[in-house]
Each structure stands twice: as structure tokens, then as C-alpha cells.
Amino acid sequence: MNETIIIEILKGIGRFFINPLFYIALISAVFLGYRRVKRERRFFHIRILDGWSELKNMLLMGFVLSLIISLFSVVIGLTISLELLVAVFLISFIGLIVFMYHLLSPIILMTLAFFVIVWMDWQNWSYSIWGFDLAARNVVDGLVITVPVLAGLLLMAEGILIRRNGAKFASPIVETTKRGLNGIGYYSKQLWLLPLVTIIPGDGIQSFAPYWPQFTIGAEQFSIIVFPFVIGFQQMVRQKLPIYVYPKMGESIILTGELVLIVGLLAYFMPVLGAAALVLGAISRTVIGIYYSHLEDRNSYAVIRSDKGVMIAGVLPNSPAQKMGLVAGEIIKRVNGQHVLTEDELYKALQINAAHCRLEVLDHSGELRLTQHVVHREDNHTIGLLIVK
């Protein structure tokens, strides 16, 4: 029995690569990188990260989380209907195609998919789509318990990913303030792919794919699908730097996911709590997004031209500037003893003593600190700084 299940899991993993959603997500991630690089070159004439960064981030960052969620789901025996996965596929497809990544928050995605199935059940609809035989399900008996539990787990994963990676891919955008100055907003738009092992009860999938792996426990038949759940995130920040906003936002989302998970587990005793967990979770996630969006209007910028010195909008990876510990939002006050206010003054001052460059920098707390590094003469104009002009 155990060997059979392991073999079928391996087959299910192999068939993960025939899911069109996987390839749509790949194309979307590549396109995200292309648009970001094009935008950065328009504003700063150089890109910060290479165009493949979004793709690598999507494929790698969620892998461990997907293993944990898959293991948890299998251990507690979560089963998902084929109808729900089809609904998730369709909503994810729409979100990716129209670039509405708010739809790809797991709680929004799973809530919409759940109520699509509720509507099918209410209308007593049965039909076929792309070879799948979709029938109305009694959601109270199954999905009303499993969907909020899975949604809670995925929402916690979203919060962890935002907390860890939201600021890393925040791309600077030059905007014009009401006073006509250049302010910097930071836009983070990302995708994460979580391939989850899902167990489908019954033999419904056999009507579409007779070759699909199945195993039997008692009198029940089950199919295994490794489904590509795509998590999307997009958010702009202006008044605070990304390193201070996204971790807090991620923590709020993790807390919401924990609440959804707990209430979803309680739905085992009172099924109506499952639907309530999804609705309240979706509302809470939407409120979190709206709250942080309203904080970031164009009335105030954390990164804007300063009369105290040269404001840093961004730092290139592996550059002399990064090795000196410079980060976005800091102000370079003096270079080699020379007070600087513009980019030209900065690079002229660098040439005074390139072999032993000394910088006086105002950090995010307004405290003055000293940093120094060897900057070769040929690197004077490639120190790796993006400057607010």
C-alpha cells in the first residue's frame, strides 16, 4: 500500500508539468521582469536586478513552504474536489492575464472558488469543460471544512513571502510631487509558485484522463494532483521605505491566516464557521491592502531630493556602494570632506581620493555615520548608486 501511494505521488509530480497554469505563471514572471527592467532603465538608465530575477524568485522562494503545506494537508487527510481546482485554475488564469494580482491572494482566490462551487450546488448545475465532468457538490459535507484550512495555510505562506521578499524586489519609480519635485515610490509586484500535493476523492478525474494515477484506501478511491497554486502580490509604498512597510504587512497577513486556519478547523464541529472564516478572511485581507494603499498617497515621500545632501534612491547589488553599506533612503552628506548636493558633485568628490574614499552619511534615523571603501578610478562613475535628481 505505502509503495503504491509513493509511486502515485511521484507520477502526480511528473504530471504537474502538464498543467497550463504552470506555464502561464512562467510567462507572467518573465514579463514582470521585462517590465521592471524597462521601467528602471527609463528612470535611471540602468536596471537594478536582472530580468530573470522575478522568475527565479517565483520558482524558488515558495518551494519549502509548499512542502510544509503539502505534508500537513496529507497528514490530516485534506481532500479537494476536482471542481474546486478547476475554479481555482480559471480565477488564477484571469488574474494572471489581466495583471490583477490582488485576485491571487490565496484567501481571495479560495473564497471566490468556494462560492463558485456553492453557486453550482445551489443551481444544481452539471456540465463539462475541457473534458472535465463538473457536477454540483454538497459543500457542507466536504469543502466547507477543507477549503478554509487550506486557504489559511496558503495565506500564512503569502504573509511569510511578503515579509521575507516584499522589499527585496521593490523597484524605485520616479514621481512628481505637488511642489514639482522628484519623489521616489517603490513598487513591488511579484508572483510565487507553490506546487501543492492535493488529494482528489472519487474517480471523477478518470473521465478526463483514464491514465491518471489512483490509489485505494478501504472502499475509497483517490487521485493525486500536484497543483500549481500561484500567489500574487502588488503594493506601492511612498511615505515609508519598503523595509519598514512590507514586513509589518506580512505579519498582519500571517495573523489573518492563522485566524482563518483556526476557525476552519472549528468548522469540523460547526460547518457554517468554514464559510464565515473564508468571508472574514477575504474581507480582512482586502482591508489590509486598502489600509496600506491609503497610507501611501502622493502628499509625502520618504525618499525625495534633500538640501542636506544626495538622497539615495537605490543601490545596485554587489556594487562598491553596497559594500559600503549604503541603502535607499540614506543621505550622503560629504564625500572625502566635500559637501555634496548633486550627482555631479558626488562623483567629482569621489575623484579626490578614490583609493580611500570616505563618506559621511545620514541614516534613516538622521544619525551621522562614517563609511569608507576603495573605489578604483575606473569605478568613479559606476559606484552603484541611484540618485534622486
Coordinates of C-alpha atoms in Angstrom, one line a residue:
M1 CA 0.0 0.0 0.0
N2 CA 2.7 2.5 1.0
E3 CA 4.8 1.8 -2.1
T4 CA 1.7 2.3 -4.3
I5 CA 1.0 5.7 -2.7
I6 CA 4.6 6.8 -3.1
I7 CA 4.6 5.7 -6.8
E8 CA 1.4 7.6 -7.5
I9 CA 2.8 10.7 -5.7
L10 CA 5.8 10.6 -8.0
K11 CA 3.6 10.2 -11.0
G12 CA 1.5 13.1 -9.8
I13 CA 4.6 15.3 -9.5
G14 CA 5.6 14.4 -13.1
R15 CA 2.2 15.4 -14.4
F16 CA 2.4 18.7 -12.6
F17 CA 4.3 19.9 -15.7
I18 CA 1.3 19.4 -18.0
N19 CA -0.8 21.9 -16.1
P20 CA -1.2 25.1 -18.4
L21 CA -1.3 27.3 -15.3
F22 CA 2.4 26.5 -14.6
Y23 CA 3.5 27.8 -18.0
I24 CA 1.2 30.8 -17.8
A25 CA 2.8 31.7 -14.5
L26 CA 6.3 31.3 -16.0
I27 CA 5.5 33.6 -18.9
S28 CA 3.9 36.1 -16.5
A29 CA 7.0 36.2 -14.2
V30 CA 9.3 36.7 -17.2
F31 CA 7.1 39.6 -18.4
L32 CA 7.1 41.1 -14.9
G33 CA 11.0 41.1 -15.1
Y34 CA 10.9 42.6 -18.5
R35 CA 8.6 45.5 -17.5
R36 CA 10.6 46.2 -14.3
V37 CA 13.9 46.4 -16.2
K38 CA 12.4 48.6 -18.8
R39 CA 10.9 50.9 -16.2
E40 CA 14.2 51.2 -14.2
R41 CA 16.1 52.0 -17.4
R42 CA 13.7 54.7 -18.2
F43 CA 14.1 56.4 -14.8
F44 CA 17.7 55.6 -14.0
H45 CA 19.3 54.4 -17.3
I46 CA 20.2 51.1 -15.6
R47 CA 18.4 48.1 -14.1
I48 CA 18.9 47.1 -10.5
L49 CA 18.2 43.3 -10.8
D50 CA 18.4 41.2 -14.0
G51 CA 15.3 40.5 -15.9
W52 CA 15.2 36.8 -14.7
S53 CA 15.0 37.7 -11.0
E54 CA 11.2 37.5 -10.9
L55 CA 11.2 34.1 -12.5
K56 CA 13.9 32.7 -10.1
N57 CA 12.1 34.3 -7.1
M58 CA 8.8 32.7 -8.2
L59 CA 10.2 29.2 -8.6
L60 CA 12.5 29.1 -5.5
M61 CA 11.0 31.2 -2.7
G62 CA 7.8 29.2 -2.1
F63 CA 9.3 25.7 -2.5
V64 CA 9.9 24.9 1.2
L65 CA 6.5 26.4 2.2
S66 CA 4.8 24.2 -0.4
L67 CA 6.5 21.1 1.0
I68 CA 5.3 22.0 4.5
I69 CA 1.7 22.7 3.5
S70 CA 1.6 19.6 1.3
L71 CA 2.9 17.4 4.2
F72 CA 0.4 19.0 6.6
S73 CA -2.5 18.5 4.2
V74 CA -1.7 14.8 3.6
V75 CA -1.2 14.1 7.3
I76 CA -4.6 15.5 8.3
G77 CA -6.3 14.0 5.2
L78 CA -7.4 17.1 3.4
T79 CA -9.2 16.3 0.1
I80 CA -10.1 18.8 -2.5
S81 CA -12.7 18.4 -5.2
L82 CA -11.9 18.5 -8.9
E83 CA -14.5 21.2 -9.3
L84 CA -12.7 23.5 -6.8
L85 CA -9.3 23.0 -8.6
V86 CA -10.9 23.9 -11.9
A87 CA -12.5 27.1 -10.3
V88 CA -9.1 28.0 -8.8
F89 CA -7.4 27.4 -12.2
L90 CA -9.9 29.7 -14.0
I91 CA -9.7 32.5 -11.5
S92 CA -5.9 32.3 -11.4
F93 CA -5.8 32.4 -15.2
I94 CA -7.9 35.5 -15.2
G95 CA -5.8 37.2 -12.5
L96 CA -2.6 36.5 -14.4
I97 CA -3.9 37.5 -17.8
V98 CA -5.4 40.9 -16.7
F99 CA -2.5 41.5 -14.2
M100 CA -4.9 41.8 -11.2
Y101 CA -2.6 40.2 -8.7
H102 CA -5.0 41.1 -5.9
L103 CA -7.1 38.2 -7.1
L104 CA -4.2 35.9 -6.5
S105 CA -4.1 36.4 -2.8
P106 CA -4.9 32.8 -1.5
I107 CA -7.8 33.9 0.6
I108 CA -9.4 35.9 -2.2
L109 CA -8.8 33.1 -4.7
M110 CA -10.1 30.3 -2.5
T111 CA -13.1 32.3 -1.3
L112 CA -14.1 33.1 -4.9
A113 CA -13.6 29.5 -6.0
F114 CA -15.6 28.2 -3.0
F115 CA -18.6 30.3 -3.7
V116 CA -18.5 29.3 -7.4
I117 CA -19.0 25.8 -6.1
V118 CA -21.7 26.9 -3.7
W119 CA -23.5 28.6 -6.7
M120 CA -23.2 25.4 -8.7
D121 CA -24.6 23.5 -5.8
W122 CA -27.5 25.9 -5.4
Q123 CA -28.3 25.9 -9.2
N124 CA -27.8 22.1 -9.3
W125 CA -25.6 22.5 -12.3
S126 CA -23.6 19.8 -14.0
Y127 CA -21.5 20.3 -17.2
S128 CA -18.3 19.6 -18.9
I129 CA -15.4 21.9 -19.6
W130 CA -12.2 20.9 -21.3
G131 CA -13.1 17.3 -20.8
F132 CA -13.7 17.6 -17.1
D133 CA -17.1 16.4 -15.8
L134 CA -18.2 19.0 -13.3
A135 CA -21.1 18.3 -11.0
A136 CA -22.8 20.1 -8.1
R137 CA -21.3 19.2 -4.8
N138 CA -22.7 19.3 -1.2
V139 CA -20.2 21.8 0.0
V140 CA -21.3 21.5 3.7
D141 CA -20.1 17.9 3.7
G142 CA -16.6 18.5 2.5
L143 CA -15.3 21.7 1.0
V144 CA -16.7 23.9 3.8
I145 CA -14.1 22.4 6.1
T146 CA -11.1 21.7 3.8
V147 CA -11.2 25.0 1.8
P148 CA -10.8 27.4 4.8
V149 CA -8.0 25.2 6.3
L150 CA -6.1 25.2 3.0
A151 CA -6.8 28.9 2.5
G152 CA -5.5 29.7 6.0
L153 CA -2.3 27.8 5.3
L154 CA -1.7 29.5 2.0
L155 CA -2.5 32.9 3.4
M156 CA 0.1 32.3 6.1
A157 CA 2.6 31.4 3.3
E158 CA 1.7 34.6 1.5
G159 CA 2.4 36.7 4.6
I160 CA 5.8 34.9 5.1
L161 CA 6.8 35.5 1.5
I162 CA 5.8 39.2 1.7
R163 CA 7.7 39.6 5.0
R164 CA 10.8 38.0 3.6
N165 CA 10.8 39.1 0.0
G166 CA 8.5 42.1 -0.5
A167 CA 11.2 44.7 0.0
K168 CA 13.9 42.8 -2.0
F169 CA 12.0 43.3 -5.3
A170 CA 10.6 46.8 -4.6
S171 CA 11.6 48.8 -7.7
P172 CA 12.0 52.6 -7.4
I173 CA 9.7 54.8 -9.5
V174 CA 10.3 58.5 -10.1
E175 CA 7.1 60.5 -9.4
T176 CA 6.5 64.3 -9.4
T177 CA 5.2 65.8 -6.2
K178 CA 2.7 68.6 -5.9
R179 CA 5.6 71.0 -5.5
G180 CA 7.2 69.8 -8.7
L181 CA 10.0 67.8 -7.0
N182 CA 11.0 64.3 -7.8
G183 CA 9.8 61.8 -5.2
I184 CA 10.6 58.1 -5.2
G185 CA 7.9 55.4 -4.8
Y186 CA 8.7 51.8 -4.5
Y187 CA 6.6 49.3 -6.4
S188 CA 6.6 45.6 -5.6
K189 CA 4.8 43.2 -7.9
Q190 CA 5.6 39.6 -7.5
L191 CA 4.5 36.0 -8.2
W192 CA 5.2 32.9 -6.1
L193 CA 4.5 29.4 -7.2
L194 CA 3.6 26.8 -4.6
P195 CA 3.2 23.3 -6.1
L196 CA 0.9 21.5 -3.6
V197 CA 0.2 17.8 -3.4
T198 CA -3.6 17.6 -3.4
I199 CA -5.8 14.5 -3.0
I200 CA -8.9 14.2 -5.1
P201 CA -11.6 11.8 -3.8
G202 CA -13.5 9.6 -6.2
D203 CA -12.9 8.7 -9.8
G204 CA -14.1 11.9 -11.5
I205 CA -10.7 12.7 -13.0
Q206 CA -10.7 9.3 -14.8
S207 CA -13.3 10.7 -17.2
F208 CA -10.8 13.2 -18.5
A209 CA -7.6 11.2 -18.1
P210 CA -8.0 7.4 -17.7
Y211 CA -4.2 7.0 -17.3
W212 CA -4.2 9.3 -14.2
P213 CA -2.7 7.6 -11.1
Q214 CA -5.1 6.4 -8.4
F215 CA -4.9 4.5 -5.2
T216 CA -7.5 2.9 -2.9
I217 CA -7.9 3.2 0.9
G218 CA -10.7 0.9 2.0
A219 CA -13.5 1.3 -0.4
E220 CA -12.5 4.9 -1.4
Q221 CA -10.5 5.8 -4.5
F222 CA -8.3 8.8 -4.6
S223 CA -6.3 10.6 -7.3
I224 CA -3.2 12.7 -6.6
I225 CA -2.5 16.0 -8.3
V226 CA 0.4 18.4 -7.7
F227 CA -1.4 21.6 -8.4
P228 CA 0.5 24.9 -9.0
F229 CA -1.1 27.4 -6.7
V230 CA 0.0 30.9 -7.8
I231 CA 0.3 33.7 -5.2
G232 CA 0.3 37.2 -6.5
F233 CA 1.3 40.4 -4.7
Q234 CA 1.4 44.1 -5.7
Q235 CA 1.8 47.2 -3.5
M236 CA 3.2 50.7 -3.8
V237 CA 4.9 52.5 -0.9
R238 CA 6.0 56.1 -0.7
Q239 CA 5.8 57.6 2.8
K240 CA 7.9 54.8 4.3
L241 CA 10.7 52.6 2.9
P242 CA 9.8 49.1 1.8
I243 CA 12.0 47.5 4.5
Y244 CA 9.7 49.0 7.1
V245 CA 6.3 48.5 5.4
Y246 CA 6.3 45.0 3.9
P247 CA 7.5 43.1 7.0
K248 CA 4.6 44.7 9.0
M249 CA 2.2 44.0 6.2
G250 CA 3.4 40.4 6.1
E251 CA 2.9 40.0 9.8
S252 CA -0.7 41.2 9.5
I253 CA -1.4 38.7 6.8
I254 CA 0.2 35.8 8.7
L255 CA -2.1 36.7 11.7
T256 CA -5.1 36.7 9.4
G257 CA -4.1 33.3 8.0
E258 CA -3.7 31.9 11.5
L259 CA -7.3 33.0 12.4
V260 CA -8.7 31.6 9.2
L261 CA -6.9 28.3 9.9
I262 CA -8.2 28.0 13.5
V263 CA -11.8 28.9 12.5
G264 CA -11.5 26.5 9.6
L265 CA -10.6 23.6 11.9
L266 CA -13.5 24.5 14.2
A267 CA -15.8 24.1 11.1
Y268 CA -15.4 20.3 11.7
F269 CA -17.8 20.8 14.6
M270 CA -19.9 23.7 13.1
P271 CA -19.7 23.7 9.3
V272 CA -21.1 27.2 9.0
L273 CA -17.8 28.5 10.5
G274 CA -16.0 27.4 7.4
A275 CA -17.8 29.8 5.2
A276 CA -17.6 32.5 7.8
A277 CA -13.8 32.0 8.0
L278 CA -13.4 32.5 4.2
V279 CA -15.6 35.6 4.1
L280 CA -14.0 37.3 7.1
G281 CA -10.5 36.3 5.9
A282 CA -11.2 37.7 2.4
I283 CA -12.5 41.0 3.9
S284 CA -9.6 41.2 6.3
R285 CA -7.0 40.7 3.5
T286 CA -8.7 43.3 1.4
V287 CA -8.8 45.8 4.3
I288 CA -5.1 45.2 4.9
G289 CA -4.3 46.0 1.3
I290 CA -6.6 49.1 1.3
Y291 CA -5.1 50.3 4.6
Y292 CA -1.5 50.3 3.3
S293 CA -2.5 51.8 0.0
H294 CA -4.2 54.7 1.7
L295 CA -1.2 55.4 3.8
E296 CA 0.9 55.8 0.6
D297 CA -0.6 58.8 -1.1
R298 CA 1.4 61.4 -3.0
N299 CA 1.5 64.0 -0.3
S300 CA 4.6 62.7 1.3
Y301 CA 7.7 60.8 0.3
A302 CA 10.3 59.1 2.4
V303 CA 12.8 59.4 -0.5
I304 CA 12.9 62.9 -2.1
R305 CA 15.6 65.4 -3.0
S306 CA 17.1 66.9 0.1
D307 CA 19.0 70.1 0.9
K308 CA 21.1 68.1 3.4
G309 CA 22.9 66.1 0.7
V310 CA 22.5 63.5 -2.0
M311 CA 19.5 61.2 -1.4
I312 CA 19.9 57.6 -2.4
A313 CA 17.0 56.1 -4.3
G314 CA 18.6 52.6 -4.8
V315 CA 21.8 50.6 -4.6
L316 CA 23.0 48.1 -7.2
P317 CA 23.8 44.6 -5.9
N318 CA 27.5 43.7 -5.5
S319 CA 28.5 47.3 -6.2
P320 CA 31.0 49.5 -4.2
A321 CA 28.0 51.3 -2.7
Q322 CA 26.5 48.1 -1.4
K323 CA 29.9 47.1 0.1
M324 CA 30.0 50.4 1.9
G325 CA 26.6 49.5 3.5
L326 CA 24.7 52.3 1.7
V327 CA 20.9 51.7 1.4
A328 CA 18.0 53.5 -0.2
G329 CA 16.7 56.4 1.9
E330 CA 20.1 57.4 3.3
I331 CA 21.6 60.8 2.5
I332 CA 25.2 61.2 1.5
K333 CA 26.3 64.5 3.2
R334 CA 30.0 64.6 2.5
V335 CA 32.4 62.7 0.3
N336 CA 36.1 63.0 1.1
G337 CA 35.4 66.0 3.2
Q338 CA 33.4 67.8 0.4
H339 CA 29.8 68.7 1.0
V340 CA 27.7 67.4 -1.9
L341 CA 24.2 68.2 -3.1
T342 CA 24.1 66.8 -6.6
E343 CA 25.1 63.7 -8.5
D344 CA 27.9 65.7 -10.4
E345 CA 29.3 67.0 -7.1
L346 CA 29.2 63.4 -5.7
Y347 CA 31.3 62.0 -8.5
K348 CA 33.7 64.9 -8.6
A349 CA 34.3 64.5 -4.9
L350 CA 34.9 60.7 -5.3
Q351 CA 37.9 61.5 -7.6
I352 CA 39.7 63.5 -4.8
N353 CA 40.8 60.3 -3.1
A354 CA 39.5 57.3 -4.9
A355 CA 42.0 55.0 -3.3
H356 CA 40.5 55.6 0.1
C357 CA 37.0 57.1 -0.3
R358 CA 35.3 58.4 2.9
L359 CA 31.6 59.2 3.1
E360 CA 29.6 60.9 5.8
V361 CA 26.0 59.5 5.6
L362 CA 22.8 60.4 7.4
D363 CA 21.0 57.1 8.1
H364 CA 17.2 56.6 8.4
S365 CA 17.2 57.9 12.0
G366 CA 19.0 61.1 11.0
E367 CA 22.2 59.9 12.7
L368 CA 25.5 60.6 11.1
R369 CA 27.8 57.7 10.3
L370 CA 31.1 57.3 8.5
T371 CA 31.8 54.7 5.9
Q372 CA 34.8 54.1 3.6
H373 CA 35.8 51.8 0.8
V374 CA 38.4 51.6 -2.0
V375 CA 36.9 52.9 -5.2
H376 CA 39.1 52.4 -8.2
R377 CA 39.4 55.3 -10.6
E378 CA 37.7 53.5 -13.4
D379 CA 34.8 52.9 -11.0
N380 CA 34.2 56.5 -10.2
H381 CA 31.0 56.6 -12.3
T382 CA 29.9 53.1 -11.6
I383 CA 29.8 53.1 -7.8
G384 CA 26.3 51.6 -8.0
L385 CA 24.1 54.4 -6.7
L386 CA 20.7 55.5 -8.0
I387 CA 20.4 59.2 -7.0
V388 CA 17.3 61.4 -6.6
K389 CA 17.7 64.3 -9.0

